[in-house]
mmCIF file of C-alpha atoms in Angstrom:
data_model
loop_
_atom_site.group_PDB
_atom_site.id
_atom_site.type_symbol
_atom_site.label_atom_id
_atom_site.label_comp_id
_atom_site.label_asym_id
_atom_site.label_seq_id
_atom_site.Cartn_x
_atom_site.Cartn_y
_atom_site.Cartn_z
ATOM 1 C CA UNK A 1 -14.715 25.576 18.846
ATOM 2 C CA UNK A 2 -13.811 23.648 21.993
ATOM 3 C CA UNK A 3 -10.246 22.685 22.862
ATOM 4 C CA UNK A 4 -11.060 19.003 22.357
ATOM 5 C CA UNK A 5 -12.523 19.663 18.912
ATOM 6 C CA UNK A 6 -9.510 21.727 17.939
ATOM 7 C CA UNK A 7 -7.157 19.010 19.151
ATOM 8 C CA UNK A 8 -9.084 16.270 17.308
ATOM 9 C CA UNK A 9 -9.194 18.339 14.142
ATOM 10 C CA UNK A 10 -5.418 18.624 14.153
ATOM 11 C CA UNK A 11 -5.162 14.849 13.922
ATOM 12 C CA UNK A 12 -6.392 15.181 10.328
ATOM 13 C CA UNK A 13 -4.105 16.190 7.424
ATOM 14 C CA UNK A 14 -3.925 19.896 6.613
ATOM 15 C CA UNK A 15 -5.422 19.436 3.130
ATOM 16 C CA UNK A 16 -8.379 17.548 4.596
ATOM 17 C CA UNK A 17 -8.890 20.240 7.288
ATOM 18 C CA UNK A 18 -8.818 22.886 4.612
ATOM 19 C CA UNK A 19 -11.767 21.257 2.840
ATOM 20 C CA UNK A 20 -13.811 19.743 5.670
ATOM 21 C CA UNK A 21 -12.381 21.340 8.840
ATOM 22 C CA UNK A 22 -15.072 23.920 9.643
ATOM 23 C CA UNK A 23 -18.068 21.662 9.061
ATOM 24 C CA UNK A 24 -16.418 18.721 10.828
ATOM 25 C CA UNK A 25 -15.627 20.944 13.821
ATOM 26 C CA UNK A 26 -19.289 22.046 13.885
ATOM 27 C CA UNK A 27 -20.356 18.392 13.873
ATOM 28 C CA UNK A 28 -17.959 17.514 16.701
ATOM 29 C CA UNK A 29 -19.284 20.454 18.725
ATOM 30 C CA UNK A 30 -22.874 19.302 18.064
ATOM 31 C CA UNK A 31 -22.547 15.635 18.943
ATOM 32 C CA UNK A 32 -21.606 14.072 22.267
ATOM 33 C CA UNK A 33 -18.009 12.854 22.222
ATOM 34 C CA UNK A 34 -18.427 9.399 23.734
ATOM 35 C CA UNK A 35 -15.434 7.025 23.843
ATOM 36 C CA UNK A 36 -16.889 5.250 20.789
ATOM 37 C CA UNK A 37 -17.181 8.511 18.873
ATOM 38 C CA UNK A 38 -13.662 9.442 19.914
ATOM 39 C CA UNK A 39 -12.378 6.117 18.601
ATOM 40 C CA UNK A 40 -14.327 6.672 15.392
ATOM 41 C CA UNK A 41 -12.732 10.097 14.941
ATOM 42 C CA UNK A 42 -9.274 8.564 15.460
ATOM 43 C CA UNK A 43 -10.027 5.930 12.815
ATOM 44 C CA UNK A 44 -11.293 8.660 10.525
ATOM 45 C CA UNK A 45 -8.069 10.636 11.011
ATOM 46 C CA UNK A 46 -5.986 7.578 10.151
ATOM 47 C CA UNK A 47 -8.106 6.960 7.056
ATOM 48 C CA UNK A 48 -7.746 10.608 6.024
ATOM 49 C CA UNK A 49 -3.957 10.351 6.302
ATOM 50 C CA UNK A 50 -3.900 7.162 4.253
ATOM 51 C CA UNK A 51 -6.166 8.553 1.520
ATOM 52 C CA UNK A 52 -5.661 12.297 1.929
ATOM 53 C CA UNK A 53 -5.168 13.106 -1.726
ATOM 54 C CA UNK A 54 -8.138 11.035 -2.840
ATOM 55 C CA UNK A 55 -10.455 12.448 -0.190
ATOM 56 C CA UNK A 56 -9.500 16.045 -0.928
ATOM 57 C CA UNK A 57 -9.799 15.641 -4.682
ATOM 58 C CA UNK A 58 -6.098 15.979 -5.400
ATOM 59 C CA UNK A 59 -5.797 12.506 -6.768
ATOM 60 C CA UNK A 60 -8.246 10.453 -8.774
ATOM 61 C CA UNK A 61 -9.293 7.169 -7.132
ATOM 62 C CA UNK A 62 -8.028 5.363 -10.231
ATOM 63 C CA UNK A 63 -4.622 7.000 -9.813
ATOM 64 C CA UNK A 64 -4.563 6.110 -6.128
ATOM 65 C CA UNK A 65 -5.206 2.479 -7.072
ATOM 66 C CA UNK A 66 -2.337 2.631 -9.564
ATOM 67 C CA UNK A 67 -0.009 4.217 -7.022
ATOM 68 C CA UNK A 68 -0.770 1.628 -4.345
ATOM 69 C CA UNK A 69 -0.242 -1.187 -6.854
ATOM 70 C CA UNK A 70 3.138 0.172 -7.942
ATOM 71 C CA UNK A 71 4.252 0.659 -4.341
ATOM 72 C CA UNK A 72 3.177 -2.916 -3.521
ATOM 73 C CA UNK A 73 5.156 -4.270 -6.481
ATOM 74 C CA UNK A 74 8.202 -2.260 -5.348
ATOM 75 C CA UNK A 75 7.970 -3.593 -1.772
ATOM 76 C CA UNK A 76 7.494 -7.148 -3.071
ATOM 77 C CA UNK A 77 10.590 -6.709 -5.219
ATOM 78 C CA UNK A 78 12.650 -5.631 -2.191
ATOM 79 C CA UNK A 79 11.569 -8.770 -0.320
ATOM 80 C CA UNK A 80 12.448 -10.788 -3.418
ATOM 81 C CA UNK A 81 15.913 -9.206 -3.524
ATOM 82 C CA UNK A 82 16.571 -10.145 0.116
ATOM 83 C CA UNK A 83 15.702 -13.778 -0.682
ATOM 84 C CA UNK A 84 17.808 -13.530 -3.849
ATOM 85 C CA UNK A 85 20.820 -12.403 -1.813
ATOM 86 C CA UNK A 86 20.557 -15.622 0.201
ATOM 87 C CA UNK A 87 20.434 -17.603 -3.045
ATOM 88 C CA UNK A 88 23.394 -15.695 -4.487
ATOM 89 C CA UNK A 89 25.477 -16.254 -1.348
ATOM 90 C CA UNK A 90 24.680 -19.972 -1.406
ATOM 91 C CA UNK A 91 25.579 -20.467 -5.073
ATOM 92 C CA UNK A 92 28.830 -18.515 -5.147
ATOM 93 C CA UNK A 93 30.933 -21.478 -4.000
ATOM 94 C CA UNK A 94 32.968 -23.469 -6.545
ATOM 95 C CA UNK A 95 31.085 -26.748 -6.116
ATOM 96 C CA UNK A 96 27.765 -25.029 -6.896
ATOM 97 C CA UNK A 97 29.265 -23.304 -9.934
ATOM 98 C CA UNK A 98 30.641 -26.655 -11.079
ATOM 99 C CA UNK A 99 27.152 -28.191 -10.785
ATOM 100 C CA UNK A 100 25.777 -25.243 -12.775
ATOM 101 C CA UNK A 101 28.207 -26.027 -15.597
ATOM 102 C CA UNK A 102 27.820 -29.813 -15.440
ATOM 103 C CA UNK A 103 24.009 -30.101 -15.347
ATOM 104 C CA UNK A 104 22.004 -28.220 -18.008
ATOM 105 C CA UNK A 105 18.802 -27.874 -15.968
ATOM 106 C CA UNK A 106 20.663 -26.384 -13.003
ATOM 107 C CA UNK A 107 22.591 -24.139 -15.402
ATOM 108 C CA UNK A 108 19.535 -22.918 -17.304
ATOM 109 C CA UNK A 109 17.544 -22.177 -14.148
ATOM 110 C CA UNK A 110 20.545 -20.410 -12.580
ATOM 111 C CA UNK A 111 21.021 -18.312 -15.736
ATOM 112 C CA UNK A 112 17.277 -17.482 -15.780
ATOM 113 C CA UNK A 113 17.519 -16.193 -12.210
ATOM 114 C CA UNK A 114 20.565 -14.073 -13.016
ATOM 115 C CA UNK A 115 19.050 -12.682 -16.226
ATOM 116 C CA UNK A 116 15.751 -12.044 -14.455
ATOM 117 C CA UNK A 117 17.462 -10.128 -11.662
ATOM 118 C CA UNK A 118 19.062 -7.788 -14.219
ATOM 119 C CA UNK A 119 15.776 -7.275 -16.076
ATOM 120 C CA UNK A 120 13.864 -6.589 -12.870
ATOM 121 C CA UNK A 121 16.518 -4.184 -11.569
ATOM 122 C CA UNK A 122 16.355 -2.202 -14.807
ATOM 123 C CA UNK A 123 12.537 -2.208 -14.715
ATOM 124 C CA UNK A 124 12.481 -0.925 -11.142
ATOM 125 C CA UNK A 125 14.990 1.794 -11.991
ATOM 126 C CA UNK A 126 13.137 2.852 -15.148
ATOM 127 C CA UNK A 127 9.743 2.950 -13.427
ATOM 128 C CA UNK A 128 10.748 3.980 -9.931
ATOM 129 C CA UNK A 129 13.410 6.632 -10.432
ATOM 130 C CA UNK A 130 11.125 9.184 -12.149
ATOM 131 C CA UNK A 131 8.572 8.722 -9.335
ATOM 132 C CA UNK A 132 11.214 9.087 -6.624
ATOM 133 C CA UNK A 133 12.787 12.132 -8.315
ATOM 134 C CA UNK A 134 9.392 13.785 -8.813
ATOM 135 C CA UNK A 135 8.576 13.202 -5.137
ATOM 136 C CA UNK A 136 11.951 14.595 -4.078
ATOM 137 C CA UNK A 137 11.476 17.653 -6.304
ATOM 138 C CA UNK A 138 8.036 18.200 -4.768
ATOM 139 C CA UNK A 139 9.459 17.897 -1.258
ATOM 140 C CA UNK A 140 12.290 20.355 -1.891
ATOM 141 C CA UNK A 141 10.180 22.853 -3.842
ATOM 142 C CA UNK A 142 7.428 22.818 -1.231
ATOM 143 C CA UNK A 143 9.883 22.788 1.703
ATOM 144 C CA UNK A 144 8.278 19.547 2.871
ATOM 145 C CA UNK A 145 11.257 18.464 4.932
ATOM 146 C CA UNK A 146 9.236 15.669 6.531
ATOM 147 C CA UNK A 147 9.003 14.132 3.041
ATOM 148 C CA UNK A 148 12.578 14.976 2.022
ATOM 149 C CA UNK A 149 13.929 13.355 5.190
ATOM 150 C CA UNK A 150 12.298 10.066 4.212
ATOM 151 C CA UNK A 151 14.666 9.877 1.245
ATOM 152 C CA UNK A 152 17.551 9.922 3.707
ATOM 153 C CA UNK A 153 16.427 6.577 5.161
ATOM 154 C CA UNK A 154 17.793 4.365 2.305
ATOM 155 C CA UNK A 155 21.058 6.340 2.381
ATOM 156 C CA UNK A 156 21.279 5.958 6.164
ATOM 157 C CA UNK A 157 20.491 2.237 5.842
ATOM 158 C CA UNK A 158 23.226 1.806 3.235
ATOM 159 C CA UNK A 159 25.730 3.811 5.318
ATOM 160 C CA UNK A 160 24.869 1.706 8.393
ATOM 161 C CA UNK A 161 25.369 -1.505 6.416
ATOM 162 C CA UNK A 162 28.714 -0.296 4.998
ATOM 163 C CA UNK A 163 29.900 0.833 8.435
ATOM 164 C CA UNK A 164 28.856 -2.472 9.987
ATOM 165 C CA UNK A 165 30.640 -4.428 7.250
ATOM 166 C CA UNK A 166 33.788 -2.352 7.739
ATOM 167 C CA UNK A 167 33.783 -2.842 11.512
ATOM 168 C CA UNK A 168 32.822 -6.533 11.279
ATOM 169 C CA UNK A 169 35.613 -7.294 8.806
ATOM 170 C CA UNK A 170 38.055 -5.373 10.966
ATOM 171 C CA UNK A 171 36.986 -7.287 14.078
ATOM 172 C CA UNK A 172 36.981 -10.649 12.244
ATOM 173 C CA UNK A 173 40.439 -10.086 10.778
ATOM 174 C CA UNK A 174 41.720 -8.818 14.117
ATOM 175 C CA UNK A 175 40.522 -11.992 15.800
ATOM 176 C CA UNK A 176 42.582 -14.027 13.351
ATOM 177 C CA UNK A 177 41.204 -15.780 10.277
ATOM 178 C CA UNK A 178 40.281 -19.387 10.742
ATOM 179 C CA UNK A 179 40.422 -21.988 8.003
ATOM 180 C CA UNK A 180 38.260 -24.423 9.932
ATOM 181 C CA UNK A 181 34.922 -22.778 9.133
ATOM 182 C CA UNK A 182 33.000 -20.025 10.888
ATOM 183 C CA UNK A 183 33.572 -19.574 14.637
ATOM 184 C CA UNK A 184 30.911 -18.573 17.153
ATOM 185 C CA UNK A 185 32.352 -15.072 16.932
ATOM 186 C CA UNK A 186 31.892 -15.027 13.155
ATOM 187 C CA UNK A 187 28.331 -16.264 13.523
ATOM 188 C CA UNK A 188 27.406 -13.401 15.865
ATOM 189 C CA UNK A 189 28.884 -10.911 13.407
ATOM 190 C CA UNK A 190 27.055 -12.537 10.486
ATOM 191 C CA UNK A 191 23.724 -12.588 12.365
ATOM 192 C CA UNK A 192 24.240 -8.894 13.120
ATOM 193 C CA UNK A 193 24.908 -8.287 9.429
ATOM 194 C CA UNK A 194 21.710 -10.099 8.434
ATOM 195 C CA UNK A 195 19.737 -8.103 11.024
ATOM 196 C CA UNK A 196 21.130 -4.792 9.705
ATOM 197 C CA UNK A 197 20.378 -5.894 6.132
ATOM 198 C CA UNK A 198 16.785 -6.888 6.919
ATOM 199 C CA UNK A 199 16.144 -3.710 8.937
ATOM 200 C CA UNK A 200 17.426 -1.652 6.022
ATOM 201 C CA UNK A 201 15.380 -3.707 3.563
ATOM 202 C CA UNK A 202 12.229 -3.003 5.580
ATOM 203 C CA UNK A 203 12.903 0.649 6.417
ATOM 204 C CA UNK A 204 14.095 1.767 2.966
ATOM 205 C CA UNK A 205 11.114 0.748 0.814
ATOM 206 C CA UNK A 206 8.746 1.922 3.566
ATOM 207 C CA UNK A 207 10.408 5.355 3.605
ATOM 208 C CA UNK A 208 10.483 5.728 -0.188
ATOM 209 C CA UNK A 209 6.881 4.517 -0.488
ATOM 210 C CA UNK A 210 5.757 6.931 2.246
ATOM 211 C CA UNK A 211 7.603 9.800 0.546
ATOM 212 C CA UNK A 212 5.925 9.085 -2.799
ATOM 213 C CA UNK A 213 2.511 8.650 -1.138
ATOM 214 C CA UNK A 214 2.810 12.023 0.593
ATOM 215 C CA UNK A 215 3.947 13.847 -2.543
ATOM 216 C CA UNK A 216 2.041 15.272 -5.439
ATOM 217 C CA UNK A 217 3.559 13.383 -8.321
ATOM 218 C CA UNK A 218 2.377 14.009 -11.859
ATOM 219 C CA UNK A 219 -0.075 11.435 -13.157
ATOM 220 C CA UNK A 220 2.093 10.702 -16.184
ATOM 221 C CA UNK A 221 4.818 9.205 -14.010
ATOM 222 C CA UNK A 222 2.405 6.744 -12.406
ATOM 223 C CA UNK A 223 1.098 5.814 -15.836
ATOM 224 C CA UNK A 224 4.655 5.506 -17.161
ATOM 225 C CA UNK A 225 5.547 3.106 -14.324
ATOM 226 C CA UNK A 226 2.769 0.682 -15.269
ATOM 227 C CA UNK A 227 4.828 -1.196 -17.864
ATOM 228 C CA UNK A 228 7.965 -1.460 -15.653
ATOM 229 C CA UNK A 229 5.737 -2.717 -12.801
ATOM 230 C CA UNK A 230 4.266 -5.355 -15.119
ATOM 231 C CA UNK A 231 7.746 -6.349 -16.320
ATOM 232 C CA UNK A 232 8.910 -6.556 -12.686
ATOM 233 C CA UNK A 233 6.036 -8.854 -11.786
ATOM 234 C CA UNK A 234 6.619 -11.105 -14.821
ATOM 235 C CA UNK A 235 10.386 -11.296 -14.191
ATOM 236 C CA UNK A 236 9.733 -12.144 -10.529
ATOM 237 C CA UNK A 237 7.373 -14.930 -11.602
ATOM 238 C CA UNK A 238 9.973 -16.338 -14.017
ATOM 239 C CA UNK A 239 12.726 -16.178 -11.365
ATOM 240 C CA UNK A 240 10.423 -17.773 -8.820
ATOM 241 C CA UNK A 241 9.789 -20.735 -11.118
ATOM 242 C CA UNK A 242 13.501 -20.881 -12.009
ATOM 243 C CA UNK A 243 14.457 -20.981 -8.321
ATOM 244 C CA UNK A 244 12.075 -23.872 -7.680
ATOM 245 C CA UNK A 245 13.394 -25.720 -10.754
ATOM 246 C CA UNK A 246 16.997 -25.030 -9.627
ATOM 247 C CA UNK A 247 16.356 -26.597 -6.209
ATOM 248 C CA UNK A 248 14.586 -29.646 -7.622
ATOM 249 C CA UNK A 249 17.289 -30.115 -10.264
ATOM 250 C CA UNK A 250 20.029 -29.783 -7.643
ATOM 251 C CA UNK A 251 18.267 -32.391 -5.521
ATOM 252 C CA UNK A 252 18.090 -34.765 -8.488
ATOM 253 C CA UNK A 253 21.456 -34.107 -10.157
ATOM 254 C CA UNK A 254 23.717 -33.227 -7.232
ATOM 255 C CA UNK A 255 22.117 -34.664 -4.091
ATOM 256 C CA UNK A 256 25.355 -34.352 -2.090
ATOM 257 C CA UNK A 257 25.198 -30.566 -2.557
ATOM 258 C CA UNK A 258 21.484 -30.420 -1.786
ATOM 259 C CA UNK A 259 22.006 -32.402 1.422
ATOM 260 C CA UNK A 260 25.031 -30.310 2.409
ATOM 261 C CA UNK A 261 25.401 -27.120 4.416
ATOM 262 C CA UNK A 262 25.967 -24.536 1.699
ATOM 263 C CA UNK A 263 23.536 -21.977 3.110
ATOM 264 C CA UNK A 264 24.387 -18.709 4.853
ATOM 265 C CA UNK A 265 26.331 -19.426 8.101
ATOM 266 C CA UNK A 266 26.828 -23.021 6.956
ATOM 267 C CA UNK A 267 23.123 -23.791 7.342
ATOM 268 C CA UNK A 268 21.322 -26.542 5.448
ATOM 269 C CA UNK A 269 21.248 -26.011 1.683
ATOM 270 C CA UNK A 270 17.807 -27.594 1.404
ATOM 271 C CA UNK A 271 16.310 -25.437 4.159
ATOM 272 C CA UNK A 272 17.981 -22.287 2.789
ATOM 273 C CA UNK A 273 16.540 -23.034 -0.642
ATOM 274 C CA UNK A 274 13.092 -23.670 0.823
ATOM 275 C CA UNK A 275 13.240 -20.421 2.822
ATOM 276 C CA UNK A 276 14.368 -18.344 -0.174
ATOM 277 C CA UNK A 277 11.846 -20.001 -2.497
ATOM 278 C CA UNK A 278 9.089 -19.392 0.083
ATOM 279 C CA UNK A 279 9.885 -15.681 0.326
ATOM 280 C CA UNK A 280 10.096 -15.445 -3.471
ATOM 281 C CA UNK A 281 6.707 -17.140 -3.896
ATOM 282 C CA UNK A 282 5.049 -14.856 -1.338
ATOM 283 C CA UNK A 283 6.635 -11.744 -2.885
ATOM 284 C CA UNK A 284 5.574 -12.843 -6.366
ATOM 285 C CA UNK A 285 2.004 -13.548 -5.247
ATOM 286 C CA UNK A 286 1.844 -10.061 -3.674
ATOM 287 C CA UNK A 287 3.136 -8.532 -6.923
ATOM 288 C CA UNK A 288 0.663 -10.508 -9.059
ATOM 289 C CA UNK A 289 -2.277 -9.479 -6.845
ATOM 290 C CA UNK A 290 -1.121 -5.844 -6.897
ATOM 291 C CA UNK A 291 -0.826 -5.862 -10.688
ATOM 292 C CA UNK A 292 -4.195 -7.563 -11.159
ATOM 293 C CA UNK A 293 -5.943 -5.149 -8.805
ATOM 294 C CA UNK A 294 -4.146 -1.964 -9.677
ATOM 295 C CA UNK A 295 -2.928 -2.108 -13.233
ATOM 296 C CA UNK A 296 -5.629 -4.122 -14.946
ATOM 297 C CA UNK A 297 -8.057 -1.948 -16.898
ATOM 298 C CA UNK A 298 -11.338 -1.570 -15.068
ATOM 299 C CA UNK A 299 -14.707 -0.316 -16.123
ATOM 300 C CA UNK A 300 -14.666 3.353 -15.255
ATOM 301 C CA UNK A 301 -16.587 4.214 -12.116
ATOM 302 C CA UNK A 302 -18.539 7.303 -11.364
ATOM 303 C CA UNK A 303 -16.768 10.410 -12.430
ATOM 304 C CA UNK A 304 -15.468 12.403 -9.486
ATOM 305 C CA UNK A 305 -17.265 15.676 -9.145
ATOM 306 C CA UNK A 306 -14.376 17.847 -8.250
ATOM 307 C CA UNK A 307 -11.349 15.614 -8.563
ATOM 308 C CA UNK A 308 -8.389 17.027 -10.376
ATOM 309 C CA UNK A 309 -5.372 15.012 -11.320
ATOM 310 C CA UNK A 310 -2.122 16.529 -10.235
ATOM 311 C CA UNK A 311 -0.667 18.375 -13.121
ATOM 312 C CA UNK A 312 2.731 19.224 -11.770
ATOM 313 C CA UNK B 1 -21.654 4.353 -14.674
ATOM 314 C CA UNK B 2 -20.870 2.415 -11.515
ATOM 315 C CA UNK B 3 -23.915 1.523 -9.450
ATOM 316 C CA UNK B 4 -21.966 -0.411 -6.869
ATOM 317 C CA UNK B 5 -20.724 0.935 -3.546
ATOM 318 C CA UNK B 6 -18.971 -2.276 -2.508
ATOM 319 C CA UNK B 7 -15.514 -1.026 -3.501
ATOM 320 C CA UNK B 8 -15.793 1.612 -0.763
ATOM 321 C CA UNK B 9 -14.877 -1.118 1.736
ATOM 322 C CA UNK B 10 -15.985 -0.316 5.275
ATOM 323 C CA UNK B 11 -17.592 2.882 3.978
ATOM 324 C CA UNK B 12 -20.051 1.103 1.657
ATOM 325 C CA UNK B 13 -22.857 0.617 4.209
ATOM 326 C CA UNK B 14 -22.531 4.134 5.701
ATOM 327 C CA UNK B 15 -22.541 5.502 2.136
ATOM 328 C CA UNK B 16 -25.840 3.793 1.369
ATOM 329 C CA UNK B 17 -27.342 5.158 4.583
ATOM 330 C CA UNK B 18 -26.166 8.670 3.710
ATOM 331 C CA UNK B 19 -27.619 8.462 0.194
ATOM 332 C CA UNK B 20 -30.931 7.247 1.646
ATOM 333 C CA UNK B 21 -30.914 10.078 4.161
ATOM 334 C CA UNK B 22 -30.219 12.709 1.507
ATOM 335 C CA UNK B 23 -33.012 11.282 -0.632
ATOM 336 C CA UNK B 24 -35.291 13.005 1.897
ATOM 337 C CA UNK B 25 -33.683 16.392 1.194
ATOM 338 C CA UNK B 26 -30.396 18.236 1.811
ATOM 339 C CA UNK B 27 -28.883 17.858 5.269
ATOM 340 C CA UNK B 28 -25.715 18.791 7.125
ATOM 341 C CA UNK B 29 -23.590 16.302 9.072
ATOM 342 C CA UNK B 30 -25.402 16.311 12.411
ATOM 343 C CA UNK B 31 -28.846 16.234 10.772
ATOM 344 C CA UNK B 32 -27.719 13.234 8.708
ATOM 345 C CA UNK B 33 -26.513 11.410 11.823
ATOM 346 C CA UNK B 34 -29.851 11.994 13.540
ATOM 347 C CA UNK B 35 -31.893 11.053 10.466
ATOM 348 C CA UNK B 36 -29.910 7.871 9.866
ATOM 349 C CA UNK B 37 -30.293 6.948 13.540
ATOM 350 C CA UNK B 38 -34.087 7.334 13.337
ATOM 351 C CA UNK B 39 -34.376 5.672 9.929
ATOM 352 C CA UNK B 40 -32.183 2.612 10.502
ATOM 353 C CA UNK B 41 -31.179 2.512 14.145
ATOM 354 C CA UNK B 42 -27.538 2.837 13.076
ATOM 355 C CA UNK B 43 -25.521 5.520 14.836
ATOM 356 C CA UNK B 44 -22.745 6.659 12.518
ATOM 357 C CA UNK B 45 -19.651 8.090 14.185
ATOM 358 C CA UNK B 46 -18.334 11.487 13.017
ATOM 359 C CA UNK B 47 -15.164 9.981 11.480
ATOM 360 C CA UNK B 48 -17.110 7.359 9.543
ATOM 361 C CA UNK B 49 -19.696 9.906 8.413
ATOM 362 C CA UNK B 50 -17.088 12.248 6.950
ATOM 363 C CA UNK B 51 -14.996 9.404 5.496
ATOM 364 C CA UNK B 52 -18.090 8.280 3.585
ATOM 365 C CA UNK B 53 -19.205 11.847 2.721
ATOM 366 C CA UNK B 54 -15.802 12.653 1.201
ATOM 367 C CA UNK B 55 -15.870 9.498 -0.908
ATOM 368 C CA UNK B 56 -19.431 10.092 -2.096
ATOM 369 C CA UNK B 57 -18.551 13.658 -3.014
ATOM 370 C CA UNK B 58 -15.483 12.513 -4.927
ATOM 371 C CA UNK B 59 -17.659 10.124 -6.933
ATOM 372 C CA UNK B 60 -20.150 12.826 -7.713
ATOM 373 C CA UNK B 61 -22.976 11.021 -5.898
ATOM 374 C CA UNK B 62 -23.584 13.940 -3.535
ATOM 375 C CA UNK B 63 -22.644 17.595 -3.708
ATOM 376 C CA UNK B 64 -21.922 20.250 -1.127
ATOM 377 C CA UNK B 65 -24.167 23.289 -0.869
ATOM 378 C CA UNK B 66 -23.123 26.715 0.433
ATOM 379 C CA UNK B 67 -22.267 26.600 4.145
ATOM 380 C CA UNK B 68 -24.803 27.900 6.648
ATOM 381 C CA UNK B 69 -22.788 29.290 9.533
ATOM 382 C CA UNK B 70 -20.203 26.516 9.923
ATOM 383 C CA UNK B 71 -22.565 23.750 8.868
ATOM 384 C CA UNK B 72 -22.483 22.660 5.249
ATOM 385 C CA UNK B 73 -25.505 20.823 3.842
ATOM 386 C CA UNK B 74 -25.145 18.147 1.181
ATOM 387 C CA UNK B 75 -27.638 17.005 -1.429
ATOM 388 C CA UNK B 76 -28.060 14.012 -3.674
ATOM 389 C CA UNK B 77 -26.987 14.399 -7.315
ATOM 390 C CA UNK B 78 -28.773 12.767 -10.256
ATOM 391 C CA UNK B 79 -26.076 10.111 -10.371
ATOM 392 C CA UNK B 80 -26.421 9.572 -6.605
ATOM 393 C CA UNK B 81 -30.176 9.072 -6.974
ATOM 394 C CA UNK B 82 -29.597 6.499 -9.720
ATOM 395 C CA UNK B 83 -27.038 4.611 -7.641
ATOM 396 C CA UNK B 84 -29.318 4.673 -4.601
ATOM 397 C CA UNK B 85 -32.261 3.390 -6.663
ATOM 398 C CA UNK B 86 -30.164 0.525 -8.053
ATOM 399 C CA UNK B 87 -28.886 -0.407 -4.609
ATOM 400 C CA UNK B 88 -32.348 -0.347 -3.041
ATOM 401 C CA UNK B 89 -33.822 -2.414 -5.898
ATOM 402 C CA UNK B 90 -31.074 -4.949 -5.383
ATOM 403 C CA UNK B 91 -31.841 -5.071 -1.651
ATOM 404 C CA UNK B 92 -35.567 -5.297 -2.368
ATOM 405 C CA UNK B 93 -34.988 -8.251 -4.699
ATOM 406 C CA UNK B 94 -32.809 -9.898 -2.063
ATOM 407 C CA UNK B 95 -35.380 -9.323 0.691
ATOM 408 C CA UNK B 96 -38.278 -10.541 -1.474
ATOM 409 C CA UNK B 97 -36.389 -13.698 -2.414
ATOM 410 C CA UNK B 98 -35.411 -14.389 1.184
ATOM 411 C CA UNK B 99 -38.927 -13.813 2.521
ATOM 412 C CA UNK B 100 -40.382 -15.945 -0.273
ATOM 413 C CA UNK B 101 -38.126 -18.827 0.678
ATOM 414 C CA UNK B 102 -39.067 -18.470 4.319
ATOM 415 C CA UNK B 103 -42.769 -18.471 3.414
ATOM 416 C CA UNK B 104 -42.328 -21.630 1.349
ATOM 417 C CA UNK B 105 -40.954 -23.556 4.338
#
């Protein structure tokens, strides 16, 4: 085996090499490694990493579909939560709460969003925790520290956010509190806070999803998570509609609030609502597509010849 | 039984070429690449070939035979032959319809 072949082979996952390594190395030694072939091998290695367990028979294609759908719903939920935080921040002021009490449509839609957020949080915990714990157990038992370290990302993101909040509050209080609205100094701190929050919201679900994808998690946990994933998608759809109704009702019933600057960093209420509703709609559409593609029963395909579902 | 390869994404066309190649008898990777090149003019890359081979094997459409030196031949299974037949009939129907329409012009 040439050095180049050996190097290229090591781009593939160990499980894939174990099954196809020798014959693939023979093929690479036989054929001329043109730049196009080299690119093709690189693409093949990426594909093998993305679908390692399916390609090596450790995971049924159906289960892979289910896993990808559940991960997509989880990531969509995280995006939804980030938009929901903007909504929550905007509606915490007294005048918004007063409008919630005074106008039934605003109140009902606001209550639907709050109730939905509790339902969806519980669904994500019920469906996601067993998967995350099973993946963590796999990582620790198999000494897969590359996988175990991924679980440290959400903790690190949370610690970074807490540390930033602590320092920002300290700096803001040290600079002297102003009663005349946010200063330029406060705005910089708040923009930094939003950046840290968004970075954490991107990195955390990516890390947890990658950890679960790289772990051998028992099939029953993926199957168990189907109902929570469906509930999550439905609750997101309800909240999405409720958020749109809330904005339209606010515009009709309390136009002075809608035209005001109640958004984060005293930005336009209308634009903040549009932004949050836009993110919620996109996240909900992603979740609906994932559920339709991954969780809907499908006519069984050809039976895998040597596929074995993970029993652990 | 699924007779469709379209859900294999970018591996659906290479999969059909591999099945057609193995219809002529068992072959290992390099022999398949050469045969497919002669049969269709398509030159499959090594990464694409093995991405498609792994998927076809997982679906039970082809099966691995004992390795000869480092080279492992593959052969078509009964299910693979059925899927190939269905796919080729579908293509034949498509080609006949298209040619018929051209002739009618």
